[in-house]
Every structure is written in structure tokens, then in C-alpha cells.
Amino acid sequence: MQITEIVAGTAVVVALDGRLDTASAGAVEARLLALLERGAVVADLGAVRYVSSAGLRVLLKAAKAARAAGRGFVLCGLQPSVRDVFEMSGFDRVIAAYPGREAALAAAC
Amino acid sequence: MGGYATSGRRRAAAPEDAGAGRVLRALRRWLSGGRQAALEIELPAETAAIGALLDAVLAWAGQARLPAATAHNLALLAEELAANTVRHAAGATGFRLTARPVGEAVQVAFSDDGPPFDPLAAALPERGGPLEDRLPGGLGLRLIRRLTTHAEYSREQGRNRLTFTLGPAA
């Protein structure tokens, strides 16, 4: 899993590239939680083809941390197979997801 | 074929690199040549094996030319089942996964040597309360029931064995 941060004003876009699974969950969680201490975060999953339940747990933890800290946390770029998992698990009702970064940034800030 | 063998060696070494501290047992066999080849993989019940399993499953799904959605669901269930074994099956030493393409679908068998556990019969956690207040415990169990057809559980010779079909309804 490659994690790239792009600063966009007061928010940070975290572009993930790879699988969000049991193996990568810890590193992604640590990065998201650290960034959420400083400001809003957009997680760009455009290059993530696979999200397992371990990955969903990470995103849920980040969403809860964001809510507690009063910061924005949204997703963008979900691939169809990933969106299926989101809908199946009911996550689409908890974490907002947008097609592109710009809409996601506008919503997060 | 050559590419498959090469990447197989790289993958098999990864858990050792990650410090699993045990020799990884990964057996992959082409049971019957060509496009209908089956996947058979056996790994120790430890966290590092889950990544190796996913690597093997996704590489095989590509080789077998599974439809993308079927490949994704196969990976998803393989990870859920392996993670269940690694996290919750006290005393389990390993798990085994086989997958065989049948037309556009895949027949899958997963077994482990943990204590008896039937994922098709296990109670699901309550779905009450605001969604954000519950981590998706039981999500794996839900996915297994939701994505599979012809799912059957049996306990055979000290092993849990789950068989199911993934993909377009036959």
C-alpha cells in the first residue's frame, strides 16, 4: 500500500494505492488518525481495488475520530467493486463518498 | 506461466520478510492443466499468511480469467475466512483454500483445524444502534452469507470445512 499526502488548503488528501486489507490496515489507520488531529482529510481510494472488512474498520475508526474532533472526513474515487462492499456493509450511509477530489474537498472543509 | 511462477516465489517469501518467524508453507498446484486449473494453497494460521493468501488468490484469479467482481468477492471471502481462523480459532495451526473455476463461477473450499465453528449458523451481532457506534463485528459472516450460493459447512476429521460457490448463479 502506498500512501501519498497532498495538502489542499486546510485539508489533506490522502491518496491510497494498493489493497486496503488486513496487511495494510494498521499503517493506513495510523496515518489517517494522525492527519485528522490537524485538519480535515479526504481519503482518495481511486487506486484501491480491494477493501476488506479490516479496511472498512479503519475507515470507520477514522470517521469516528473525525466526528469526535469536529473535522471533516470523506472519501472519493471508489471503484465499483469497492462501492459494492460499502453498500453491502451499510457504510455508504455513514461515510460520505464523492466521485472526485474537488467535490470531496468541498464537502470536507 | 513463467510470470506466475516468479511472482509465486516472491509472494511465498513475504511473510518471512515480515518476521513471521516460521517457514511458510504455500503449496499451489495446477491440478489439471490449462484454463480450468485449480488453486490449492495451505498456510499457517498467522497474520502474515493473510497477505500471502490474498496475493495468491488474486494472481490465480487473473490467470483463471475470472470476472472482476467474482475475483474481488473471492479475495474478500478468502481474507474474511482466513482472518476468522487467525484471530478467533484458538489452537488452529493452519488453513487450506481450494478454488476451481466452473464456467464463470468458482467453487471454493476452505478448511482449518481450529475448534468446531460453523460460520453459516453462528449468531450475528445485533444491528441495533447508530451504525457509527458499532465496528462491523460479524461483517465477515454477513459477507459469507450474502455473496455465496450452495454454501455448506461440515466438520470432518478434526477440521472445519466450508464449501460454497461464487459468481453468476448457475
Coordinates of C-alpha atoms in Angstrom, one line a residue:
Chain A
M1 CA 0.0 0.0 0.0
Q2 CA 1.4 3.4 -1.0
I3 CA 0.1 6.4 1.0
T4 CA 0.6 9.8 -0.5
E5 CA -0.4 13.1 1.2
I6 CA -1.4 16.1 -0.8
V7 CA -2.0 19.3 1.2
A8 CA -5.0 21.2 -0.1
G9 CA -5.5 24.4 2.0
T10 CA -6.5 23.4 5.5
A11 CA -7.3 19.8 4.4
V12 CA -5.1 16.9 3.3
V13 CA -5.9 14.5 0.5
V14 CA -4.6 11.0 1.4
A15 CA -4.2 9.1 -1.9
L16 CA -4.1 5.4 -1.2
D17 CA -2.7 3.0 -3.8
G18 CA -3.0 -0.7 -3.3
R19 CA -5.1 -3.0 -1.2
L20 CA -6.8 -1.8 2.0
D21 CA -6.7 -5.2 3.8
T22 CA -5.5 -6.8 7.0
A23 CA -1.9 -6.3 6.0
S24 CA -2.1 -2.6 5.3
A25 CA -4.9 -1.6 7.8
G26 CA -2.5 -0.7 10.6
A27 CA -0.4 1.7 8.6
V28 CA -3.4 3.4 7.0
E29 CA -5.1 3.8 10.3
A30 CA -2.1 5.4 11.9
R31 CA -1.7 7.9 9.1
L32 CA -5.4 8.9 8.9
L33 CA -5.7 9.3 12.7
A34 CA -2.5 11.4 12.8
L35 CA -3.7 13.7 10.0
L36 CA -7.2 14.1 11.5
E37 CA -5.6 15.6 14.5
R38 CA -4.5 18.5 12.3
G39 CA -7.4 19.0 10.0
A40 CA -9.9 17.7 7.5
V41 CA -9.0 14.6 5.5
V42 CA -10.1 13.3 2.1
A43 CA -9.2 9.7 1.5
D44 CA -8.8 9.1 -2.2
L45 CA -9.5 5.4 -3.0
G46 CA -9.2 5.8 -6.7
A47 CA -6.2 3.4 -6.9
V48 CA -7.7 1.0 -4.3
R49 CA -9.1 -2.1 -6.0
Y50 CA -9.8 -4.0 -2.9
V51 CA -11.2 -3.2 0.6
S52 CA -11.8 -5.9 3.1
S53 CA -13.7 -5.7 6.3
A54 CA -10.3 -4.9 8.0
G55 CA -10.1 -1.9 5.7
L56 CA -13.7 -0.9 6.4
R57 CA -12.9 -0.9 10.1
V58 CA -10.0 1.5 9.6
L59 CA -12.3 3.9 7.6
L60 CA -14.9 3.7 10.3
K61 CA -12.4 4.4 13.0
A62 CA -11.2 7.5 11.1
A63 CA -14.8 8.6 10.6
K64 CA -15.5 8.3 14.3
A65 CA -12.3 10.1 15.3
A66 CA -13.2 12.9 12.8
R67 CA -16.6 13.3 14.3
A68 CA -15.2 13.4 17.8
A69 CA -12.7 16.1 16.8
G70 CA -15.2 18.1 14.7
R71 CA -13.3 17.6 11.5
G72 CA -14.3 16.5 8.0
F73 CA -13.5 13.1 6.7
V74 CA -14.9 11.9 3.4
L75 CA -13.9 9.5 0.6
C76 CA -13.6 9.9 -3.1
G77 CA -12.9 7.8 -6.2
L78 CA -14.4 4.5 -5.1
Q79 CA -14.1 1.8 -7.7
P80 CA -17.2 -0.3 -8.4
S81 CA -16.1 -3.4 -6.5
V82 CA -15.2 -1.3 -3.5
R83 CA -18.5 0.6 -3.7
D84 CA -20.3 -2.8 -3.7
V85 CA -18.6 -3.6 -0.4
F86 CA -19.6 -0.2 1.0
E87 CA -23.2 -0.7 0.1
M88 CA -23.3 -4.2 1.3
S89 CA -22.0 -3.3 4.7
G90 CA -24.1 -0.1 5.0
F91 CA -21.0 2.1 5.1
D92 CA -22.4 4.3 2.3
R93 CA -24.8 5.6 4.9
V94 CA -22.1 6.5 7.4
I95 CA -19.2 7.9 5.4
A96 CA -19.8 10.2 2.6
A97 CA -18.2 9.4 -0.7
Y98 CA -17.8 11.6 -3.8
P99 CA -16.7 10.8 -7.3
G100 CA -13.9 13.3 -7.5
R101 CA -11.4 15.0 -5.2
E102 CA -12.8 18.5 -5.7
A103 CA -16.3 17.7 -4.6
A104 CA -14.8 15.7 -1.7
L105 CA -12.6 18.6 -0.6
A106 CA -15.6 21.0 -0.8
A107 CA -17.6 18.7 1.5
A108 CA -14.7 18.0 4.0
C109 CA -13.8 21.6 4.6
Chain B
M1 CA 3.2 -19.4 -16.8
G2 CA 6.7 -18.1 -16.2
G3 CA 5.5 -14.9 -14.7
Y4 CA 3.2 -16.8 -12.4
A5 CA 6.0 -19.0 -11.0
T6 CA 8.2 -16.0 -10.5
S7 CA 5.7 -13.9 -8.6
G8 CA 4.8 -17.1 -6.6
R9 CA 8.3 -17.3 -5.2
R10 CA 8.3 -13.6 -4.3
R11 CA 5.0 -13.9 -2.5
A12 CA 5.9 -17.0 -0.6
A13 CA 8.9 -15.2 0.9
A14 CA 7.0 -12.1 2.0
P15 CA 5.7 -13.4 5.4
E16 CA 9.2 -14.4 6.4
D17 CA 10.3 -10.9 5.5
A18 CA 7.6 -9.6 7.7
G19 CA 9.1 -11.5 10.6
A20 CA 6.5 -14.3 10.9
G21 CA 9.4 -16.4 12.1
R22 CA 8.1 -19.6 10.6
V23 CA 8.6 -21.2 7.4
L24 CA 5.7 -20.5 5.2
R25 CA 4.0 -23.5 3.7
A26 CA 2.5 -22.4 0.5
L27 CA 1.5 -25.1 -2.0
R28 CA 0.0 -24.2 -5.2
R29 CA -0.8 -26.8 -7.8
W30 CA -2.2 -26.9 -11.2
L31 CA -4.5 -29.8 -10.8
S32 CA -5.5 -30.0 -14.4
G33 CA -3.7 -28.0 -17.0
G34 CA -4.9 -25.0 -18.9
R35 CA -7.6 -22.6 -18.1
Q36 CA -9.5 -24.8 -15.7
A37 CA -6.6 -25.1 -13.4
A38 CA -7.5 -25.1 -9.7
L39 CA -5.9 -23.2 -6.9
E40 CA -4.8 -25.0 -3.8
I41 CA -3.0 -23.2 -1.0
E42 CA -2.2 -24.1 2.6
L43 CA -0.8 -21.6 5.1
P44 CA -0.1 -21.3 8.8
A45 CA -2.7 -19.7 11.0
E46 CA -0.8 -16.4 11.5
T47 CA -1.5 -12.8 10.4
A48 CA 1.3 -12.6 7.9
A49 CA -0.2 -15.5 6.0
I50 CA -3.3 -13.5 5.1
G51 CA -1.4 -11.2 2.8
A52 CA 0.2 -14.2 1.1
L53 CA -3.2 -15.8 0.7
L54 CA -4.6 -12.6 -1.0
D55 CA -1.6 -12.4 -3.3
A56 CA -2.1 -16.0 -4.3
V57 CA -5.8 -15.7 -4.8
L58 CA -5.7 -12.5 -6.8
A59 CA -2.8 -13.8 -9.0
W60 CA -4.7 -17.0 -9.6
A61 CA -8.0 -15.2 -10.3
G62 CA -6.2 -13.3 -13.0
Q63 CA -4.7 -16.4 -14.5
A64 CA -8.1 -18.2 -14.4
R65 CA -9.6 -15.1 -16.1
L66 CA -12.4 -14.8 -13.5
P67 CA -14.8 -11.9 -14.0
A68 CA -13.5 -8.9 -11.9
A69 CA -16.5 -9.0 -9.5
T70 CA -16.0 -12.7 -8.9
A71 CA -12.3 -12.3 -8.3
H72 CA -13.0 -9.5 -5.8
N73 CA -15.5 -11.4 -3.9
L74 CA -13.2 -14.5 -3.8
A75 CA -10.5 -12.3 -2.3
L76 CA -12.9 -10.8 0.1
L77 CA -14.2 -14.1 1.4
A78 CA -10.7 -15.7 1.5
E79 CA -9.5 -12.8 3.7
E80 CA -12.5 -13.0 5.9
L81 CA -12.2 -16.7 6.4
A82 CA -8.5 -16.7 7.0
A83 CA -8.8 -13.7 9.4
N84 CA -11.5 -15.5 11.3
T85 CA -9.2 -18.5 11.7
V86 CA -6.2 -16.5 12.6
R87 CA -8.0 -14.3 15.1
H88 CA -10.6 -16.5 16.6
A89 CA -9.8 -20.1 16.2
A90 CA -7.9 -21.0 19.4
G91 CA -5.3 -23.6 18.7
A92 CA -5.6 -23.6 14.9
T93 CA -2.3 -24.2 13.2
G94 CA -3.3 -23.7 9.6
F95 CA -5.9 -23.2 6.9
R96 CA -6.4 -24.5 3.4
L97 CA -8.2 -23.0 0.5
T98 CA -9.0 -24.5 -2.9
A99 CA -10.8 -22.8 -5.7
R100 CA -11.9 -24.3 -9.0
P101 CA -13.4 -22.4 -11.9
V102 CA -16.7 -23.7 -13.2
G103 CA -17.7 -21.6 -16.2
E104 CA -18.0 -18.1 -14.9
A105 CA -18.3 -19.2 -11.3
V106 CA -15.9 -20.6 -8.8
Q107 CA -16.3 -23.5 -6.4
V108 CA -14.4 -22.8 -3.2
A109 CA -13.5 -25.0 -0.2
F110 CA -11.9 -23.5 2.9
S111 CA -10.9 -25.6 5.9
D112 CA -9.0 -25.1 9.2
D113 CA -8.0 -27.2 12.2
G114 CA -9.5 -24.9 14.8
P115 CA -12.3 -25.8 17.2
P116 CA -15.7 -26.5 15.6
F117 CA -17.2 -23.3 14.1
D118 CA -20.0 -23.1 11.6
P119 CA -20.0 -19.6 10.0
L120 CA -23.3 -20.3 8.4
A121 CA -25.0 -21.0 11.7
A122 CA -23.2 -18.5 14.0
A123 CA -25.3 -15.8 15.5
L124 CA -24.7 -12.3 14.0
P125 CA -24.2 -9.4 16.3
E126 CA -27.2 -7.2 16.8
R127 CA -27.6 -4.5 14.2
G128 CA -29.1 -2.0 16.7
G129 CA -27.9 1.4 17.5
P130 CA -26.3 4.1 15.3
L131 CA -24.2 2.5 12.6
E132 CA -21.1 4.5 13.5
D133 CA -21.2 3.2 17.1
R134 CA -20.5 -0.4 16.1
L135 CA -17.5 -1.7 14.5
P136 CA -18.6 -4.2 11.9
G137 CA -18.1 -7.3 14.0
G138 CA -19.8 -10.0 12.1
L139 CA -19.4 -8.3 8.8
G140 CA -17.3 -11.2 7.6
L141 CA -20.1 -13.6 8.5
R142 CA -22.6 -11.4 6.7
L143 CA -20.4 -11.3 3.6
I144 CA -20.1 -15.1 3.6
R145 CA -23.9 -15.5 3.7
R146 CA -24.6 -12.7 1.2
L147 CA -22.1 -13.4 -1.5
T148 CA -22.1 -17.2 -1.7
T149 CA -24.5 -19.8 -3.1
H150 CA -24.6 -23.5 -2.3
A151 CA -22.8 -22.9 1.0
E152 CA -22.3 -25.9 3.2
Y153 CA -20.5 -26.5 6.4
S154 CA -19.1 -29.8 7.7
R155 CA -16.8 -31.0 10.4
E156 CA -14.5 -33.7 9.0
Q157 CA -11.5 -35.3 10.6
G158 CA -10.9 -32.6 13.1
R159 CA -11.3 -29.8 10.5
N160 CA -13.9 -27.2 9.8
R161 CA -14.8 -27.3 6.2
L162 CA -16.8 -24.7 4.3
T163 CA -17.7 -25.1 0.6
F164 CA -19.5 -22.6 -1.5
T165 CA -19.9 -21.2 -5.0
L166 CA -19.2 -17.6 -6.0
G167 CA -20.2 -15.8 -9.2
P168 CA -23.2 -15.7 -11.5
A169 CA -25.9 -18.0 -10.3
A170 CA -25.6 -21.4 -12.1

